[in-house]
Every structure is written in C-alpha cells, then in structure tokens.
Tab-separated table of C-alpha atoms and ligand atoms in Angstrom:
chain	number	residue	atom	x	y	z
A	26	MET	CA	39.330	34.382	-272.902
A	27	SER	CA	41.600	35.460	-275.708
A	28	LEU	CA	43.438	32.664	-277.432
A	29	PHE	CA	46.606	34.650	-277.028
A	30	ASN	CA	46.797	34.674	-273.236
A	31	PHE	CA	48.066	31.464	-271.781
A	32	GLU	CA	50.481	29.642	-269.543
A	33	PHE	CA	52.101	26.528	-270.958
A	34	GLN	CA	53.698	23.872	-268.813
A	35	ILE	CA	53.929	20.104	-268.998
A	36	LYS	CA	55.324	18.842	-265.735
A	37	THR	CA	55.914	15.280	-266.924
A	38	LYS	CA	58.925	14.323	-269.023
A	39	ILE	CA	57.648	12.168	-271.879
A	40	ILE	CA	59.789	9.438	-273.426
A	41	PHE	CA	57.878	8.186	-276.462
A	42	GLY	CA	58.545	5.424	-278.978
A	43	GLU	CA	58.896	1.717	-279.634
A	44	ASN	CA	61.228	-0.079	-277.194
A	45	LYS	CA	61.591	3.058	-275.046
A	46	ILE	CA	60.695	0.832	-272.096
A	47	GLU	CA	64.434	0.062	-272.113
A	48	LYS	CA	64.958	3.585	-270.744
A	49	LEU	CA	63.349	2.636	-267.434
A	50	ASN	CA	66.579	1.955	-265.561
A	51	ASP	CA	68.235	5.166	-266.766
A	52	SER	CA	65.153	7.075	-265.652
A	53	LEU	CA	65.183	5.467	-262.197
A	54	GLU	CA	68.924	5.978	-261.827
A	55	SER	CA	68.465	9.678	-262.588
A	56	PHE	CA	66.523	9.889	-259.307
A	57	GLY	CA	69.151	7.930	-257.353
A	58	VAL	CA	66.552	5.439	-256.082
A	59	LYS	CA	66.971	1.752	-255.142
A	60	ARG	CA	63.689	0.275	-253.852
A	61	ILE	CA	60.932	0.325	-256.437
A	62	MET	CA	57.209	-0.252	-255.910
A	63	LEU	CA	55.531	-1.552	-259.069
A	64	VAL	CA	51.825	-0.675	-259.073
A	65	VAL	CA	49.850	-3.031	-261.331
A	66	ASP	CA	46.636	-5.006	-261.596
A	67	LYS	CA	46.247	-8.759	-262.071
A	68	GLY	CA	45.600	-8.299	-265.815
A	69	ILE	CA	49.078	-6.831	-266.311
A	70	ILE	CA	50.583	-9.915	-264.681
A	71	GLU	CA	48.392	-12.300	-266.709
A	72	ALA	CA	49.281	-10.509	-269.965
A	73	GLY	CA	52.983	-10.994	-269.191
A	74	LEU	CA	53.603	-7.247	-269.302
A	75	ILE	CA	55.119	-7.224	-265.833
A	76	ASP	CA	57.706	-9.785	-267.009
A	77	LYS	CA	59.025	-7.268	-269.530
A	78	VAL	CA	59.441	-4.664	-266.797
A	79	GLU	CA	61.028	-7.123	-264.355
A	80	LYS	CA	63.498	-8.274	-267.017
A	81	ILE	CA	64.674	-4.706	-267.456
A	82	LEU	CA	64.857	-3.976	-263.713
A	83	LYS	CA	66.966	-7.120	-263.211
A	84	LYS	CA	69.628	-5.676	-265.490
A	85	SER	CA	70.421	-3.220	-262.693
A	86	ASP	CA	70.634	-3.680	-258.925
A	87	PHE	CA	67.191	-2.388	-258.008
A	88	GLU	CA	65.040	-4.150	-255.456
A	89	TYR	CA	61.422	-4.164	-256.504
A	90	PHE	CA	58.127	-4.943	-254.817
A	91	ILE	CA	54.950	-5.715	-256.751
A	92	PHE	CA	51.678	-4.232	-255.492
A	93	ASP	CA	49.035	-6.022	-257.579
A	94	GLN	CA	45.830	-5.217	-255.723
A	95	VAL	CA	44.638	-2.550	-258.159
A	96	LYS	CA	41.107	-3.065	-259.486
A	97	PRO	CA	39.165	-1.153	-262.147
A	98	ASP	CA	37.932	2.132	-260.687
A	99	PRO	CA	40.423	2.369	-257.799
A	100	THR	CA	38.907	2.883	-254.392
A	101	ILE	CA	40.054	4.724	-251.271
A	102	GLU	CA	40.648	1.309	-249.600
A	103	ILE	CA	43.040	0.178	-252.359
A	104	VAL	CA	44.925	3.454	-252.178
A	105	ASN	CA	45.264	3.070	-248.414
A	106	SER	CA	46.538	-0.507	-248.703
A	107	GLY	CA	49.043	0.767	-251.273
A	108	ILE	CA	50.295	3.365	-248.790
A	109	LYS	CA	50.746	0.614	-246.160
A	110	PHE	CA	52.623	-1.529	-248.692
A	111	LEU	CA	54.853	1.439	-249.526
A	112	LEU	CA	55.677	2.048	-245.874
A	113	GLU	CA	56.264	-1.644	-245.055
A	114	ASN	CA	58.693	-2.077	-247.942
A	115	LYS	CA	60.386	1.283	-247.485
A	116	VAL	CA	60.282	1.982	-251.202
A	117	ASP	CA	61.775	5.133	-252.612
A	118	ALA	CA	60.127	5.271	-256.051
A	119	LEU	CA	56.885	4.199	-257.737
A	120	VAL	CA	56.455	2.762	-261.211
A	121	ALA	CA	52.860	2.345	-262.413
A	122	VAL	CA	52.367	-0.150	-265.230
A	123	GLY	CA	48.902	-0.433	-266.756
A	124	GLY	CA	45.845	1.506	-267.793
A	125	GLY	CA	44.194	4.396	-266.017
A	126	SER	CA	43.448	2.398	-262.848
A	127	PRO	CA	47.025	1.400	-261.801
A	128	ILE	CA	48.306	4.815	-262.835
A	129	ASP	CA	45.613	6.708	-260.910
A	130	THR	CA	46.192	4.435	-257.909
A	131	ALA	CA	49.943	5.133	-257.961
A	132	LYS	CA	49.332	8.863	-258.264
A	133	ALA	CA	46.916	8.768	-255.343
A	134	ILE	CA	49.286	6.622	-253.256
A	135	ARG	CA	52.054	9.118	-253.833
A	136	ALA	CA	49.909	12.094	-252.986
A	137	SER	CA	48.291	10.036	-250.194
A	138	PHE	CA	45.427	12.487	-250.055
A	139	SER	CA	43.068	9.819	-248.829
A	140	ASN	CA	44.818	9.107	-245.532
A	141	VAL	CA	46.221	12.099	-243.716
A	142	GLU	CA	47.220	10.087	-240.667
A	143	LEU	CA	49.550	7.812	-242.647
A	144	ALA	CA	50.678	10.611	-244.907
A	145	ASP	CA	52.062	12.498	-241.922
A	146	LYS	CA	54.529	9.686	-241.259
A	147	ILE	CA	56.331	9.930	-244.568
A	148	SER	CA	56.615	12.593	-247.219
A	149	VAL	CA	55.325	10.279	-249.922
A	150	ASP	CA	54.757	13.181	-252.279
A	151	LYS	CA	58.526	13.391	-252.679
A	152	LEU	CA	58.824	9.909	-254.176
A	153	PRO	CA	59.494	9.883	-257.918
A	154	LEU	CA	56.699	8.417	-260.036
A	155	ILE	CA	57.185	6.879	-263.482
A	156	THR	CA	54.193	5.765	-265.550
A	157	ILE	CA	54.234	3.105	-268.251
A	158	PRO	CA	50.818	2.988	-269.971
A	159	THR	CA	49.649	-0.331	-271.423
A	160	THR	CA	46.410	1.097	-272.807
A	161	SER	CA	45.679	4.115	-274.976
A	162	GLY	CA	42.933	6.285	-273.616
A	163	SER	CA	42.903	7.643	-270.101
A	164	GLY	CA	45.822	10.016	-270.628
A	165	SER	CA	46.485	9.467	-266.937
A	166	GLU	CA	50.131	8.738	-267.796
A	167	VAL	CA	50.613	12.481	-268.137
A	168	THR	CA	47.735	14.238	-266.326
A	169	LYS	CA	47.635	15.974	-262.984
A	170	ALA	CA	44.264	14.386	-262.183
A	171	VAL	CA	43.002	11.189	-260.585
A	172	VAL	CA	39.547	9.657	-260.304
A	173	ILE	CA	38.912	7.581	-257.185
A	174	LYS	CA	35.744	5.759	-256.149
A	175	ASP	CA	34.230	5.767	-252.693
A	176	GLU	CA	32.953	2.180	-252.348
A	177	ASN	CA	30.399	3.127	-249.682
A	178	THR	CA	28.623	5.844	-251.624
A	179	LYS	CA	29.457	4.410	-255.088
A	180	LYS	CA	30.514	7.933	-256.030
A	181	LYS	CA	33.593	8.731	-258.074
A	182	PHE	CA	35.482	11.895	-257.336
A	183	ALA	CA	38.061	13.633	-259.469
A	184	VAL	CA	40.969	15.502	-257.922
A	185	ALA	CA	43.359	17.732	-259.866
A	186	ASP	CA	46.622	19.001	-258.430
A	187	GLU	CA	50.044	19.808	-259.869
A	188	ASN	CA	51.638	17.331	-257.440
A	189	LEU	CA	49.704	14.455	-258.987
A	190	ALA	CA	51.498	14.731	-262.345
A	191	PRO	CA	54.008	11.887	-262.858
A	192	ASP	CA	57.683	12.841	-263.148
A	193	ILE	CA	58.336	10.688	-266.199
A	194	SER	CA	56.047	8.829	-268.572
A	195	ILE	CA	57.573	6.134	-270.755
A	196	VAL	CA	55.064	5.647	-273.561
A	197	ASP	CA	56.076	2.590	-275.521
A	198	PRO	CA	53.373	1.528	-278.026
A	199	ILE	CA	54.671	-2.064	-277.860
A	200	MET	CA	53.251	-2.231	-274.318
A	201	THR	CA	49.739	-1.808	-275.827
A	202	LYS	CA	50.147	-4.554	-278.450
A	203	THR	CA	48.293	-7.274	-276.531
A	204	LEU	CA	45.337	-5.075	-275.587
A	205	PRO	CA	42.152	-6.818	-276.878
A	206	PRO	CA	40.044	-5.082	-279.565
A	207	GLN	CA	37.192	-4.058	-277.268
A	208	LEU	CA	39.505	-2.439	-274.719
A	209	THR	CA	41.366	-0.745	-277.573
A	210	ALA	CA	38.023	0.628	-278.785
A	211	ILE	CA	36.857	1.783	-275.342
A	212	GLY	CA	40.184	3.456	-274.514
A	213	GLY	CA	40.341	5.101	-277.915
A	214	MET	CA	36.917	6.660	-277.420
A	215	ASP	CA	38.015	7.953	-274.003
A	216	ALA	CA	41.001	9.631	-275.705
A	217	LEU	CA	38.664	11.084	-278.334
A	218	SER	CA	36.360	12.422	-275.595
A	219	HIS	CA	39.351	14.082	-273.909
A	220	CYS	CA	40.514	15.696	-277.122
A	221	ILE	CA	37.028	16.933	-278.082
A	222	GLU	CA	36.048	18.158	-274.611
A	223	SER	CA	39.318	19.989	-273.986
A	224	TYR	CA	39.241	21.488	-277.512
A	225	VAL	CA	35.744	22.977	-277.111
A	226	SER	CA	36.362	23.903	-273.471
A	227	HIS	CA	35.927	27.457	-272.189
A	228	ALA	CA	39.510	27.323	-271.020
A	229	ALA	CA	41.001	26.121	-274.327
A	230	VAL	CA	43.990	28.124	-275.540
A	231	LEU	CA	45.952	27.899	-278.760
A	232	PRO	CA	48.853	25.550	-277.874
A	233	PHE	CA	46.520	22.985	-276.380
A	234	GLU	CA	43.961	23.382	-279.165
A	235	MET	CA	46.752	22.388	-281.540
A	236	ILE	CA	47.532	19.350	-279.426
A	237	ALA	CA	43.859	18.366	-278.984
A	238	THR	CA	43.057	18.687	-282.693
A	239	LYS	CA	46.087	16.567	-283.542
A	240	GLY	CA	44.725	13.992	-281.084
A	241	ILE	CA	41.354	14.016	-282.890
A	242	GLU	CA	43.156	13.402	-286.191
A	243	MET	CA	45.100	10.519	-284.641
A	244	VAL	CA	41.841	8.875	-283.524
A	245	LYS	CA	40.286	9.413	-286.949
A	246	ASN	CA	43.307	7.852	-288.684
A	247	TYR	CA	44.259	5.087	-286.283
A	248	LEU	CA	41.411	3.921	-284.030
A	249	ARG	CA	39.719	1.686	-286.618
A	250	PRO	CA	43.006	0.016	-287.724
A	251	ALA	CA	44.159	-0.420	-284.100
A	252	VAL	CA	40.888	-2.196	-283.247
A	253	GLY	CA	41.030	-4.187	-286.492
A	254	ASN	CA	44.584	-5.433	-286.011
A	255	GLY	CA	46.387	-4.963	-282.725
A	256	ASN	CA	49.710	-5.850	-284.352
A	257	ASN	CA	49.561	-2.743	-286.533
A	258	MET	CA	52.282	-0.799	-284.733
A	259	GLU	CA	51.713	2.417	-286.656
A	260	ALA	CA	48.090	2.390	-285.475
A	261	ARG	CA	49.154	1.495	-281.918
A	262	ALA	CA	51.640	4.385	-281.877
A	263	GLY	CA	48.980	6.722	-283.285
A	264	MET	CA	46.590	5.769	-280.483
A	265	SER	CA	49.328	6.123	-277.845
A	266	LEU	CA	49.813	9.658	-279.136
A	267	ALA	CA	46.052	10.337	-279.099
A	268	SER	CA	45.958	9.290	-275.441
A	269	LEU	CA	48.948	11.450	-274.614
A	270	PHE	CA	47.600	14.485	-276.501
A	271	GLY	CA	44.224	14.111	-274.813
A	272	GLY	CA	45.925	13.913	-271.413
A	273	ILE	CA	48.072	16.986	-272.009
A	274	SER	CA	45.138	18.978	-273.315
A	275	LEU	CA	42.671	17.983	-270.584
A	276	SER	CA	45.217	18.739	-267.869
A	277	ASN	CA	45.432	22.305	-269.069
A	278	CYS	CA	42.005	23.064	-270.567
A	279	GLY	CA	39.694	20.836	-268.527
A	280	LEU	CA	36.909	18.540	-269.713
A	281	GLY	CA	33.130	18.991	-269.814
A	282	LEU	CA	29.654	17.570	-269.667
A	283	VAL	CA	30.560	14.149	-271.171
A	284	HIS	CA	32.795	13.394	-268.193
A	285	ALA	CA	30.412	15.010	-265.719
A	286	ILE	CA	27.747	12.486	-266.800
A	287	SER	CA	30.022	9.479	-267.339
A	288	HIS	CA	31.446	9.597	-263.800
A	289	PRO	CA	28.086	8.916	-262.113
A	290	LEU	CA	27.199	6.382	-264.844
A	291	GLY	CA	30.415	4.510	-264.050
A	292	GLY	CA	29.994	4.846	-260.298
A	293	GLN	CA	26.347	3.778	-260.132
A	294	PHE	CA	26.144	1.205	-262.949
A	295	ASN	CA	29.755	-0.020	-263.265
A	296	ILE	CA	29.899	0.972	-266.926
A	297	PRO	CA	33.527	1.171	-268.131
A	298	HIS	CA	34.510	4.823	-268.280
A	299	GLY	CA	35.344	5.041	-271.993
A	300	LEU	CA	32.152	3.198	-272.894
A	301	ALA	CA	30.005	5.563	-270.825
A	302	ASN	CA	31.679	8.454	-272.667
A	303	THR	CA	31.039	6.796	-276.030
A	304	MET	CA	27.311	6.455	-275.360
A	305	ILE	CA	26.770	10.087	-274.432
A	306	LEU	CA	29.404	11.945	-276.468
A	307	PRO	CA	27.241	12.524	-279.606
A	308	TYR	CA	24.337	13.877	-277.551
A	309	VAL	CA	26.497	16.191	-275.432
A	310	MET	CA	28.011	17.473	-278.692
A	311	GLU	CA	24.488	18.147	-280.058
A	312	PHE	CA	23.729	20.098	-276.891
A	313	ASN	CA	27.006	22.066	-276.925
A	314	ILE	CA	27.078	22.961	-280.648
A	315	ILE	CA	25.427	26.385	-280.354
A	316	ALA	CA	28.053	27.533	-277.863
A	317	ASN	CA	30.798	27.248	-280.496
A	318	PRO	CA	29.603	26.107	-283.956
A	319	ALA	CA	32.974	26.925	-285.566
A	320	LYS	CA	34.852	24.466	-283.393
A	321	PHE	CA	32.293	21.714	-283.886
A	322	ALA	CA	32.456	22.350	-287.653
A	323	ASN	CA	36.229	21.954	-287.421
A	324	ILE	CA	35.763	18.569	-285.741
A	325	ALA	CA	33.851	17.461	-288.865
A	326	TYR	CA	36.722	18.772	-290.987
A	327	LEU	CA	39.249	16.862	-288.865
A	328	PHE	CA	37.186	13.728	-289.484
A	329	GLY	CA	37.623	14.259	-293.218
A	330	VAL	CA	34.198	15.747	-294.038
A	331	ASN	CA	34.195	18.149	-296.988
A	332	ILE	CA	32.610	21.154	-295.265
A	333	GLU	CA	33.264	23.675	-298.040
A	334	ASN	CA	29.677	24.397	-299.059
A	335	MET	CA	28.111	23.931	-295.649
A	336	THR	CA	27.096	26.392	-292.966
A	337	GLU	CA	28.946	26.012	-289.664
A	338	MET	CA	25.873	24.402	-288.122
A	339	GLU	CA	25.499	21.928	-290.997
A	340	ALA	CA	29.174	20.991	-290.752
A	341	ALA	CA	28.973	20.679	-286.976
A	342	CYS	CA	26.089	18.181	-287.329
A	343	LYS	CA	28.132	16.150	-289.826
A	344	GLY	CA	30.882	15.896	-287.202
A	345	ILE	CA	28.445	14.235	-284.831
A	346	GLU	CA	27.477	11.745	-287.550
A	347	GLU	CA	31.165	10.870	-287.863
A	348	ILE	CA	31.335	10.113	-284.134
A	349	LYS	CA	28.292	7.833	-284.461
A	350	LYS	CA	29.917	6.070	-287.428
A	351	ILE	CA	33.215	5.379	-285.685
A	352	LYS	CA	31.389	4.161	-282.590
A	353	LYS	CA	29.483	1.646	-284.737
A	354	ASP	CA	32.519	0.565	-286.772
A	355	ILE	CA	34.564	-0.321	-283.678
A	356	GLY	CA	31.746	-2.355	-282.115
A	357	LEU	CA	30.620	0.104	-279.425
A	358	ASP	CA	27.143	0.789	-280.746
A	359	TYR	CA	25.525	0.553	-277.323
A	360	SER	CA	22.950	2.712	-275.599
A	361	LEU	CA	22.210	3.312	-271.905
A	362	ASN	CA	19.279	0.913	-272.228
A	363	ASP	CA	21.746	-1.972	-272.734
A	364	PHE	CA	23.162	-1.347	-269.245
A	365	GLY	CA	19.855	-0.933	-267.448
A	366	VAL	CA	20.528	2.702	-266.690
A	367	ASP	CA	17.630	4.330	-264.883
A	368	LYS	CA	17.356	6.983	-262.148
A	369	PHE	CA	17.924	9.782	-264.688
A	370	GLU	CA	16.983	12.431	-262.090
A	371	TYR	CA	19.583	11.101	-259.647
A	372	ILE	CA	22.302	10.760	-262.326
A	373	ALA	CA	21.589	14.341	-263.399
A	374	GLU	CA	21.893	15.553	-259.799
A	375	LEU	CA	25.235	13.763	-259.401
A	376	ALA	CA	26.462	15.118	-262.742
A	377	LEU	CA	25.667	18.664	-261.622
A	378	LYS	CA	27.976	18.133	-258.646
A	379	GLU	CA	30.929	17.432	-260.963
A	380	LYS	CA	32.041	21.053	-260.716
A	381	LEU	CA	35.597	20.339	-261.880
A	382	MET	CA	34.236	18.889	-265.141
A	383	LEU	CA	31.414	21.372	-265.667
A	384	LYS	CA	33.328	24.578	-265.183
A	385	SER	CA	35.003	24.239	-268.584
A	386	ASN	CA	31.960	23.021	-270.553
A	387	PRO	CA	31.261	25.487	-273.356
A	388	ARG	CA	27.501	25.768	-272.700
A	389	SER	CA	25.821	26.410	-269.360
A	390	ILE	CA	23.808	23.479	-268.089
A	391	GLU	CA	20.614	22.844	-266.162
A	392	LYS	CA	19.322	19.592	-264.751
A	393	LYS	CA	16.650	19.259	-267.457
A	394	ASP	CA	19.377	19.415	-270.142
A	395	ILE	CA	21.181	16.433	-268.620
A	396	ILE	CA	17.971	14.432	-268.380
A	397	LYS	CA	17.283	15.168	-272.046
A	398	ILE	CA	20.804	13.986	-272.992
A	399	LEU	CA	20.339	10.779	-270.975
A	400	ARG	CA	17.013	10.135	-272.760
A	401	ARG	CA	18.677	10.666	-276.150
A	402	ALA	CA	21.421	8.180	-275.218
A	403	TYR	CA	18.955	5.595	-273.888
B	508	LIG	FE1	38.103	10.134	-269.514
C-alpha cells in the first residue's frame, strides 16, 4: 500500500495534561448525563485513585455507582455482571478508571457484545464512555479494541469495532504517579510493542507512522526514568503519551505476531500481557526484519544508535539489542522458562488463530516459525 493513501480519524476526544482530571465534570455535563457508573478494580480503590474521582464528582450533582468487580484479564462473566449493574442502577454514562482491564471491561459493557439477550433491553451502546487511565501501556483509553477472556476455554479474544472507542479520554499523568516500578515497566513495554508493531505493520500509513515513531522515542527517553522514579512527572507524562500514541497507531494500523503469541501466553499461563510481549518482542523482530529492514533500522536510530556506517540489516540488528538492553535495565529480563511455558505446538496453533493480529504482521507466518520464536524466548 502506498504511504500516500489513507483515511485518518480518531474518534476519541483526548484531554491530556497534569490535573486535567478536573475536566471530568465538564465532560460529563457536555453529555447531559446524571447517573454515572464508575468501572474500576479493587487496586484503584486501594491506591486511593477513586477518591480523587469521587471528590471531583461531588462538586457537581451527579449520582455515581461504583462497579469494582473488574479483575485482570476481564472475562465474559464480569462483563455480564457489569451489564446487570448498569441496568439495576439505571446509569446513563460510564467512566472507566484504571489500566487496560477496567477500560476494556467498560468498553465491553457498553457494547454489550457478550450478552445479546440483555443488550436488547437497553441501547447501552448509546451511553457516553469516558476513560481515565491510571497506567501507561495498554492504549485502551483511546482504542477501538477490547480483549476479553473466556474463563472456560482460557482463551482470550480480541474484538475491534468503531463503536468500542471511548468518547473522551482524560489522560492525566498524575493518575499514574503511584503505579509501582514493575507495573510501570510492564505497561511501558506494552506501549513499546504497540508502537513497534503498528509502525512495521502492513497497514501502516504516514500519519500513524509519525505517531508510532514518536511513541518509540518517548519510550526510549522516558521508560527508564519512569521506572527509576515514579515521581518524575516529565517521565510519567512521556509514558502517558507513549501509551496514547501506541493506542492511536494500533487502532488504525493493527498489531502483529508479538500480540498474536502473547494472547495465548496470557490466556494459558496467566502471564501479564506486557510481560509476555517483552519476552517475545526481540525474537519476533528478528523474524520480521527481512520483510522491512529499513523500518527496523529506523527503530535502532530512534533508540539513539549511530547507524551511519551500517547496512540496513546491521542497523536493524542493533535495534533489537537496544530492546534487550531496555528490558534488562527495567528489571524485566525474564524468559518463558521462568513461567513454566510449555505446549509450544498448542500455543503456536492458538497464535495462528489470532487473525486480527496476524493480518497486519509484515512477514507471512507458518506454525514452525512461531515454535522457533518460542524456543528462542525460552
Ligand atoms: Fe498490548
């Protein structure tokens, strides 16, 4: 596809900056709503982040209802109980506060794709949805995708639809300040995976390549300092931007083989999503290089490597070394062996079913390639 043919749309209004959380009431009032469902997990309550949101809501005359049953890797059951909660409390807007899990849950509740019977009773897809991310990584605050797990089969499935995109995302880096170093590291590597996969994607086009490459630069500049000192607000803001840029880019250009493999790894072995990505990213990059050496060389350049006297292939390999370095520096130097990952054949079969992820991967893939990548990451 030529770089110069594209459609460009971001459905979500983004309000970005420190203390922008204060804009929540104005945003809700713009929809003329009164009864708000807050979608959170227990961690958000324990970290006191919900208090900040409640304090703001109390300044106006909203009624709000807290749905706190979200767990990591949201399941169909949790989404269905959220739909019941929504109906019981007759809410007219949703506000998701948290990482990828509460946000994905809220998006799925609104779209109610998992329960047609209940969905028929109320047009939940008309309810406004505002997202307030408290992590930097998933990009879910701005994407038109959700990942939901089927508890029975332990399989995760990704759904992408324009109607899933939130109406407004209030990205306030202060909301990420209390995120512990390891979660900062894991989320940051998820953002990096989004930026890299959408940049090298088949479907990448110029405006989103610009956004994705800026996201890569943000990770290069700010992930180490954000992990090193969570109070560094410049680093926190940089990582909030990396997450946002990754989300915008992946929504429009798709992802690739890293996510196709990390979904079954997460589903079958309960490995946190960003960590699964981190373990396989360098080896998927090695595999994909020959499909677009120039772009992989540019990744090295974005990581600050002097590529002047190198061939594209040499530079591309240096880029992978940079990924391995950052992974080590932020304390995520794990391999699949550490998580008891086995059943490579089965994981490879599940990865091949991730059609949504694979269709934009730059290189065509066979089962044996995935098994080889899993062995390299072991
Ligand atoms: Fe991801």
